[in-house]
GROMACS .gro file of C-alpha atoms in nm:
model
  318
    1UNK     CA    1   0.000   0.000   0.000
    2UNK     CA    2   0.142   0.341  -0.096
    3UNK     CA    3   0.190   0.611   0.167
    4UNK     CA    4  -0.082   0.847   0.033
    5UNK     CA    5  -0.344   0.587   0.132
    6UNK     CA    6  -0.216   0.562   0.488
    7UNK     CA    7  -0.326   0.780   0.776
    8UNK     CA    8  -0.061   0.988   0.957
    9UNK     CA    9  -0.090   0.736   1.243
   10UNK     CA   10   0.004   0.448   1.015
   11UNK     CA   11   0.286   0.638   0.845
   12UNK     CA   12   0.448   0.724   1.179
   13UNK     CA   13   0.411   0.366   1.300
   14UNK     CA   14   0.592   0.237   0.992
   15UNK     CA   15   0.869   0.490   1.058
   16UNK     CA   16   0.884   0.384   1.424
   17UNK     CA   17   0.904   0.012   1.337
   18UNK     CA   18   1.178   0.083   1.082
   19UNK     CA   19   1.370   0.262   1.358
   20UNK     CA   20   1.322  -0.038   1.591
   21UNK     CA   21   1.453  -0.269   1.321
   22UNK     CA   22   1.754  -0.044   1.264
   23UNK     CA   23   1.834  -0.076   1.635
   24UNK     CA   24   1.856  -0.454   1.598
   25UNK     CA   25   1.531  -0.560   1.762
   26UNK     CA   26   1.437  -0.921   1.691
   27UNK     CA   27   1.173  -1.019   1.432
   28UNK     CA   28   0.956  -1.153   1.716
   29UNK     CA   29   0.969  -0.819   1.901
   30UNK     CA   30   0.891  -0.628   1.582
   31UNK     CA   31   0.597  -0.854   1.501
   32UNK     CA   32   0.458  -0.812   1.853
   33UNK     CA   33   0.486  -0.433   1.830
   34UNK     CA   34   0.336  -0.428   1.480
   35UNK     CA   35   0.038  -0.633   1.597
   36UNK     CA   36  -0.025  -0.428   1.912
   37UNK     CA   37   0.009  -0.094   1.734
   38UNK     CA   38  -0.213  -0.215   1.450
   39UNK     CA   39  -0.490  -0.297   1.698
   40UNK     CA   40  -0.456   0.049   1.852
   41UNK     CA   41  -0.469   0.222   1.514
   42UNK     CA   42  -0.783   0.031   1.411
   43UNK     CA   43  -0.945   0.127   1.742
   44UNK     CA   44  -0.850   0.493   1.681
   45UNK     CA   45  -0.972   0.501   1.320
   46UNK     CA   46  -1.309   0.359   1.432
   47UNK     CA   47  -1.334   0.675   1.646
   48UNK     CA   48  -1.216   0.901   1.362
   49UNK     CA   49  -0.878   0.955   1.525
   50UNK     CA   50  -0.625   0.964   1.240
   51UNK     CA   51  -0.323   1.151   1.374
   52UNK     CA   52  -0.120   1.148   1.694
   53UNK     CA   53  -0.209   1.509   1.778
   54UNK     CA   54  -0.569   1.400   1.843
   55UNK     CA   55  -0.456   1.160   2.114
   56UNK     CA   56  -0.444   1.293   2.469
   57UNK     CA   57  -0.432   1.116   2.809
   58UNK     CA   58  -0.812   1.072   2.811
   59UNK     CA   59  -0.794   0.876   2.481
   60UNK     CA   60  -0.516   0.659   2.621
   61UNK     CA   61  -0.721   0.593   2.935
   62UNK     CA   62  -1.024   0.499   2.725
   63UNK     CA   63  -0.814   0.255   2.526
   64UNK     CA   64  -0.667   0.108   2.845
   65UNK     CA   65  -1.020   0.038   2.970
   66UNK     CA   66  -1.111  -0.112   2.631
   67UNK     CA   67  -0.813  -0.349   2.647
   68UNK     CA   68  -0.903  -0.445   3.004
   69UNK     CA   69  -1.271  -0.511   2.929
   70UNK     CA   70  -1.217  -0.688   2.593
   71UNK     CA   71  -1.358  -1.042   2.581
   72UNK     CA   72  -1.195  -1.294   2.349
   73UNK     CA   73  -1.450  -1.419   2.090
   74UNK     CA   74  -1.426  -1.794   2.143
   75UNK     CA   75  -1.360  -1.839   2.515
   76UNK     CA   76  -1.526  -1.511   2.628
   77UNK     CA   77  -1.242  -1.452   2.873
   78UNK     CA   78  -1.052  -1.130   2.941
   79UNK     CA   79  -0.703  -1.099   2.802
   80UNK     CA   80  -0.424  -1.226   3.023
   81UNK     CA   81  -0.263  -0.940   3.224
   82UNK     CA   82   0.067  -1.002   3.043
   83UNK     CA   83  -0.108  -0.962   2.705
   84UNK     CA   84  -0.275  -0.642   2.823
   85UNK     CA   85   0.061  -0.512   2.941
   86UNK     CA   86   0.232  -0.598   2.611
   87UNK     CA   87  -0.034  -0.416   2.407
   88UNK     CA   88  -0.010  -0.103   2.620
   89UNK     CA   89   0.369  -0.115   2.644
   90UNK     CA   90   0.395  -0.107   2.263
   91UNK     CA   91   0.192   0.214   2.257
   92UNK     CA   92   0.388   0.368   2.543
   93UNK     CA   93   0.727   0.305   2.385
   94UNK     CA   94   0.601   0.432   2.049
   95UNK     CA   95   0.480   0.758   2.205
   96UNK     CA   96   0.809   0.796   2.389
   97UNK     CA   97   0.986   0.774   2.052
   98UNK     CA   98   0.748   1.023   1.890
   99UNK     CA   99   0.805   1.266   2.176
  100UNK     CA  100   1.182   1.221   2.155
  101UNK     CA  101   1.172   1.290   1.780
  102UNK     CA  102   0.956   1.602   1.839
  103UNK     CA  103   0.675   1.459   1.626
  104UNK     CA  104   0.438   1.528   1.916
  105UNK     CA  105   0.465   1.801   2.179
  106UNK     CA  106   0.385   1.588   2.483
  107UNK     CA  107   0.365   1.217   2.558
  108UNK     CA  108   0.002   1.131   2.647
  109UNK     CA  109   0.114   0.795   2.794
  110UNK     CA  110   0.346   0.954   3.050
  111UNK     CA  111   0.103   0.882   3.335
  112UNK     CA  112  -0.022   0.551   3.198
  113UNK     CA  113  -0.002   0.275   3.459
  114UNK     CA  114   0.065  -0.063   3.306
  115UNK     CA  115  -0.115  -0.371   3.442
  116UNK     CA  116   0.079  -0.569   3.700
  117UNK     CA  117   0.161  -0.922   3.592
  118UNK     CA  118   0.174  -1.170   3.878
  119UNK     CA  119   0.465  -1.410   3.868
  120UNK     CA  120   0.326  -1.754   3.793
  121UNK     CA  121   0.486  -2.077   3.900
  122UNK     CA  122   0.558  -2.308   3.607
  123UNK     CA  123   0.306  -2.588   3.653
  124UNK     CA  124   0.366  -2.962   3.643
  125UNK     CA  125   0.740  -2.952   3.579
  126UNK     CA  126   0.863  -3.303   3.492
  127UNK     CA  127   1.100  -3.460   3.742
  128UNK     CA  128   1.427  -3.633   3.660
  129UNK     CA  129   1.270  -3.979   3.628
  130UNK     CA  130   1.017  -3.846   3.375
  131UNK     CA  131   1.287  -3.665   3.177
  132UNK     CA  132   1.504  -3.978   3.169
  133UNK     CA  133   1.208  -4.189   3.058
  134UNK     CA  134   1.131  -3.945   2.777
  135UNK     CA  135   1.489  -3.932   2.652
  136UNK     CA  136   1.537  -4.309   2.671
  137UNK     CA  137   1.213  -4.363   2.478
  138UNK     CA  138   1.371  -4.205   2.168
  139UNK     CA  139   1.559  -4.499   2.017
  140UNK     CA  140   1.811  -4.381   1.753
  141UNK     CA  141   1.721  -4.650   1.501
  142UNK     CA  142   1.680  -4.405   1.209
  143UNK     CA  143   1.841  -4.070   1.118
  144UNK     CA  144   1.519  -3.893   1.216
  145UNK     CA  145   1.504  -4.058   1.559
  146UNK     CA  146   1.873  -3.987   1.615
  147UNK     CA  147   1.819  -3.619   1.531
  148UNK     CA  148   1.517  -3.597   1.764
  149UNK     CA  149   1.718  -3.754   2.046
  150UNK     CA  150   1.999  -3.503   1.991
  151UNK     CA  151   1.748  -3.215   1.992
  152UNK     CA  152   1.584  -3.326   2.318
  153UNK     CA  153   1.917  -3.400   2.487
  154UNK     CA  154   2.047  -3.055   2.386
  155UNK     CA  155   1.730  -2.878   2.501
  156UNK     CA  156   1.743  -3.039   2.846
  157UNK     CA  157   2.122  -3.014   2.890
  158UNK     CA  158   2.134  -2.642   2.807
  159UNK     CA  159   1.791  -2.515   2.914
  160UNK     CA  160   1.797  -2.277   2.617
  161UNK     CA  161   1.486  -2.117   2.473
  162UNK     CA  162   1.312  -2.259   2.168
  163UNK     CA  163   1.438  -1.991   1.928
  164UNK     CA  164   1.789  -2.012   2.075
  165UNK     CA  165   1.782  -2.385   2.000
  166UNK     CA  166   1.659  -2.320   1.645
  167UNK     CA  167   1.936  -2.064   1.582
  168UNK     CA  168   2.224  -2.291   1.688
  169UNK     CA  169   2.492  -2.344   1.426
  170UNK     CA  170   2.735  -2.634   1.417
  171UNK     CA  171   3.024  -2.404   1.510
  172UNK     CA  172   2.837  -2.283   1.820
  173UNK     CA  173   2.922  -2.614   1.990
  174UNK     CA  174   3.269  -2.630   2.143
  175UNK     CA  175   3.303  -3.006   2.186
  176UNK     CA  176   3.648  -3.015   2.357
  177UNK     CA  177   3.537  -2.761   2.620
  178UNK     CA  178   3.172  -2.877   2.645
  179UNK     CA  179   3.044  -2.523   2.586
  180UNK     CA  180   2.766  -2.370   2.376
  181UNK     CA  181   2.764  -2.019   2.236
  182UNK     CA  182   2.405  -1.893   2.242
  183UNK     CA  183   2.371  -1.611   1.991
  184UNK     CA  184   2.096  -1.349   1.973
  185UNK     CA  185   1.912  -1.470   2.281
  186UNK     CA  186   1.630  -1.274   2.439
  187UNK     CA  187   1.711  -0.904   2.432
  188UNK     CA  188   1.955  -0.981   2.147
  189UNK     CA  189   2.215  -1.087   2.406
  190UNK     CA  190   2.483  -1.353   2.352
  191UNK     CA  191   2.609  -1.587   2.621
  192UNK     CA  192   2.830  -1.893   2.660
  193UNK     CA  193   2.703  -2.179   2.877
  194UNK     CA  194   2.814  -2.534   2.959
  195UNK     CA  195   2.664  -2.839   2.792
  196UNK     CA  196   2.682  -3.193   2.930
  197UNK     CA  197   2.922  -3.433   2.761
  198UNK     CA  198   2.626  -3.672   2.722
  199UNK     CA  199   2.447  -3.419   2.502
  200UNK     CA  200   2.767  -3.355   2.307
  201UNK     CA  201   2.793  -3.728   2.238
  202UNK     CA  202   2.442  -3.734   2.092
  203UNK     CA  203   2.509  -3.421   1.884
  204UNK     CA  204   2.829  -3.580   1.750
  205UNK     CA  205   2.640  -3.895   1.651
  206UNK     CA  206   2.372  -3.685   1.482
  207UNK     CA  207   2.635  -3.486   1.289
  208UNK     CA  208   2.808  -3.804   1.174
  209UNK     CA  209   2.511  -4.032   1.106
  210UNK     CA  210   2.196  -3.823   1.046
  211UNK     CA  211   2.264  -3.467   0.931
  212UNK     CA  212   2.454  -3.577   0.615
  213UNK     CA  213   2.132  -3.750   0.497
  214UNK     CA  214   1.956  -3.415   0.449
  215UNK     CA  215   2.226  -3.147   0.429
  216UNK     CA  216   2.230  -2.924   0.121
  217UNK     CA  217   2.345  -2.582   0.010
  218UNK     CA  218   2.042  -2.428   0.183
  219UNK     CA  219   2.145  -2.579   0.519
  220UNK     CA  220   2.436  -2.345   0.574
  221UNK     CA  221   2.584  -2.390   0.919
  222UNK     CA  222   2.251  -2.479   1.081
  223UNK     CA  223   2.293  -2.741   1.351
  224UNK     CA  224   1.946  -2.897   1.349
  225UNK     CA  225   1.783  -2.933   1.008
  226UNK     CA  226   1.467  -3.100   0.879
  227UNK     CA  227   1.442  -3.361   0.604
  228UNK     CA  228   1.448  -3.083   0.343
  229UNK     CA  229   1.781  -2.960   0.474
  230UNK     CA  230   1.629  -2.643   0.617
  231UNK     CA  231   1.698  -2.496   0.960
  232UNK     CA  232   1.434  -2.590   1.214
  233UNK     CA  233   1.186  -2.316   1.297
  234UNK     CA  234   1.042  -2.256   1.642
  235UNK     CA  235   0.701  -2.407   1.581
  236UNK     CA  236   0.859  -2.719   1.429
  237UNK     CA  237   1.063  -2.772   1.745
  238UNK     CA  238   0.753  -2.725   1.961
  239UNK     CA  239   0.565  -2.985   1.758
  240UNK     CA  240   0.855  -3.232   1.762
  241UNK     CA  241   0.926  -3.204   2.136
  242UNK     CA  242   0.557  -3.182   2.224
  243UNK     CA  243   0.492  -3.513   2.049
  244UNK     CA  244   0.763  -3.675   2.260
  245UNK     CA  245   0.607  -3.542   2.581
  246UNK     CA  246   0.261  -3.667   2.481
  247UNK     CA  247   0.397  -4.010   2.392
  248UNK     CA  248   0.530  -4.036   2.746
  249UNK     CA  249   0.206  -3.925   2.910
  250UNK     CA  250   0.325  -3.573   2.992
  251UNK     CA  251   0.162  -3.244   2.909
  252UNK     CA  252   0.296  -3.103   2.585
  253UNK     CA  253   0.205  -2.733   2.604
  254UNK     CA  254   0.523  -2.527   2.596
  255UNK     CA  255   0.723  -2.848   2.560
  256UNK     CA  256   1.061  -2.686   2.485
  257UNK     CA  257   1.017  -2.460   2.787
  258UNK     CA  258   0.939  -2.764   3.005
  259UNK     CA  259   1.295  -2.885   2.945
  260UNK     CA  260   1.412  -2.537   3.045
  261UNK     CA  261   1.198  -2.537   3.360
  262UNK     CA  262   1.312  -2.886   3.454
  263UNK     CA  263   1.681  -2.803   3.406
  264UNK     CA  264   1.661  -2.493   3.627
  265UNK     CA  265   1.455  -2.661   3.898
  266UNK     CA  266   1.674  -2.971   3.919
  267UNK     CA  267   1.993  -2.762   3.932
  268UNK     CA  268   1.851  -2.559   4.219
  269UNK     CA  269   1.744  -2.873   4.403
  270UNK     CA  270   2.099  -3.004   4.373
  271UNK     CA  271   2.251  -2.689   4.524
  272UNK     CA  272   2.319  -2.452   4.233
  273UNK     CA  273   2.345  -2.084   4.324
  274UNK     CA  274   2.057  -1.866   4.201
  275UNK     CA  275   2.303  -1.629   4.028
  276UNK     CA  276   2.450  -1.920   3.833
  277UNK     CA  277   2.101  -2.024   3.725
  278UNK     CA  278   2.033  -1.666   3.611
  279UNK     CA  279   2.345  -1.671   3.394
  280UNK     CA  280   2.267  -2.021   3.266
  281UNK     CA  281   1.912  -1.927   3.159
  282UNK     CA  282   2.009  -1.584   3.024
  283UNK     CA  283   1.770  -1.388   3.246
  284UNK     CA  284   1.834  -1.014   3.250
  285UNK     CA  285   1.654  -0.979   3.586
  286UNK     CA  286   1.716  -1.219   3.873
  287UNK     CA  287   1.354  -1.184   3.984
  288UNK     CA  288   1.264  -1.393   3.678
  289UNK     CA  289   1.497  -1.668   3.799
  290UNK     CA  290   1.372  -1.656   4.157
  291UNK     CA  291   1.040  -1.808   4.056
  292UNK     CA  292   1.218  -2.145   4.050
  293UNK     CA  293   1.299  -2.115   4.422
  294UNK     CA  294   0.923  -2.120   4.486
  295UNK     CA  295   0.893  -2.440   4.284
  296UNK     CA  296   1.164  -2.611   4.488
  297UNK     CA  297   1.003  -2.494   4.813
  298UNK     CA  298   0.671  -2.647   4.707
  299UNK     CA  299   0.846  -2.975   4.632
  300UNK     CA  300   1.031  -2.958   4.964
  301UNK     CA  301   0.705  -2.901   5.148
  302UNK     CA  302   0.546  -3.202   4.977
  303UNK     CA  303   0.841  -3.426   5.064
  304UNK     CA  304   0.845  -3.288   5.419
  305UNK     CA  305   0.477  -3.369   5.472
  306UNK     CA  306   0.528  -3.718   5.334
  307UNK     CA  307   0.849  -3.807   5.518
  308UNK     CA  308   0.915  -3.604   5.833
  309UNK     CA  309   0.803  -3.799   6.144
  310UNK     CA  310   0.638  -3.497   6.303
  311UNK     CA  311   0.443  -3.424   5.988
  312UNK     CA  312   0.344  -3.785   5.922
  313UNK     CA  313   0.209  -3.871   6.268
  314UNK     CA  314  -0.137  -3.769   6.375
  315UNK     CA  315  -0.130  -3.540   6.678
  316UNK     CA  316  -0.242  -3.694   7.006
  317UNK     CA  317  -0.548  -3.554   7.170
  318UNK     CA  318  -0.458  -3.297   7.432
   0.00000   0.00000   0.00000
């Protein structure tokens, strides 16, 4: 669509998104901002608001209430607080940019209070026995099974995010040192983390026995590739790992992240320092990591109630 058909709102949003891209923001971040800002623009146009100068704090407050009260069509539930926050944050950061560039005189979102998002405990994290059962169930009888085993072993051993796993290149694995270089993680940050020798063994087998079956010029340096020789995408990894969880009677939603949750929780239970876990997971804020301490406390409480003599015995009548 050519610019003369766009409203001033849409033109400035395109300029803002181009600026975000120039600053190296990830495609996922850009898509999230594009979606949230698009919803806001459509809401504005329905009210005959076509330029930023028409937007004052009262308009922002009206939109905040609209986001809060919106009911999703199928389930008729309100948006999750984190989704509400993301939609409003996109508008707030856009207005901050417009104010900085002197496109608007004042930022109407300056007093906007974003919804608070309660920290949620990851639910039903698989224990070590369940993880071992899942991994051992993948018998490397074919190149495809061998690749899937290597993917699952790597995901659990490193605790890396789905997209970090998808972006791994062959040269990101330092086999002699048992290290992985994670590039362009969340916040576009790089980090180097350890990887178990067991996982390295499976990756080595995959590189020698499976990857050559599909590799082509389009594969580049991609570590994990599909049967067409293409780098795995995030949703493909979710489907692959999720199927393995389902096969073993475990919940499959957020399957790649379940490996991440399990790795962090088990390391904490075995005495790892919270700061080391933060570095391992690539969390910018330690408060994100501290949620796992709550998980281990819940498990400790369960074990305590089941095993401690004082907790197991019924109290005598006084």
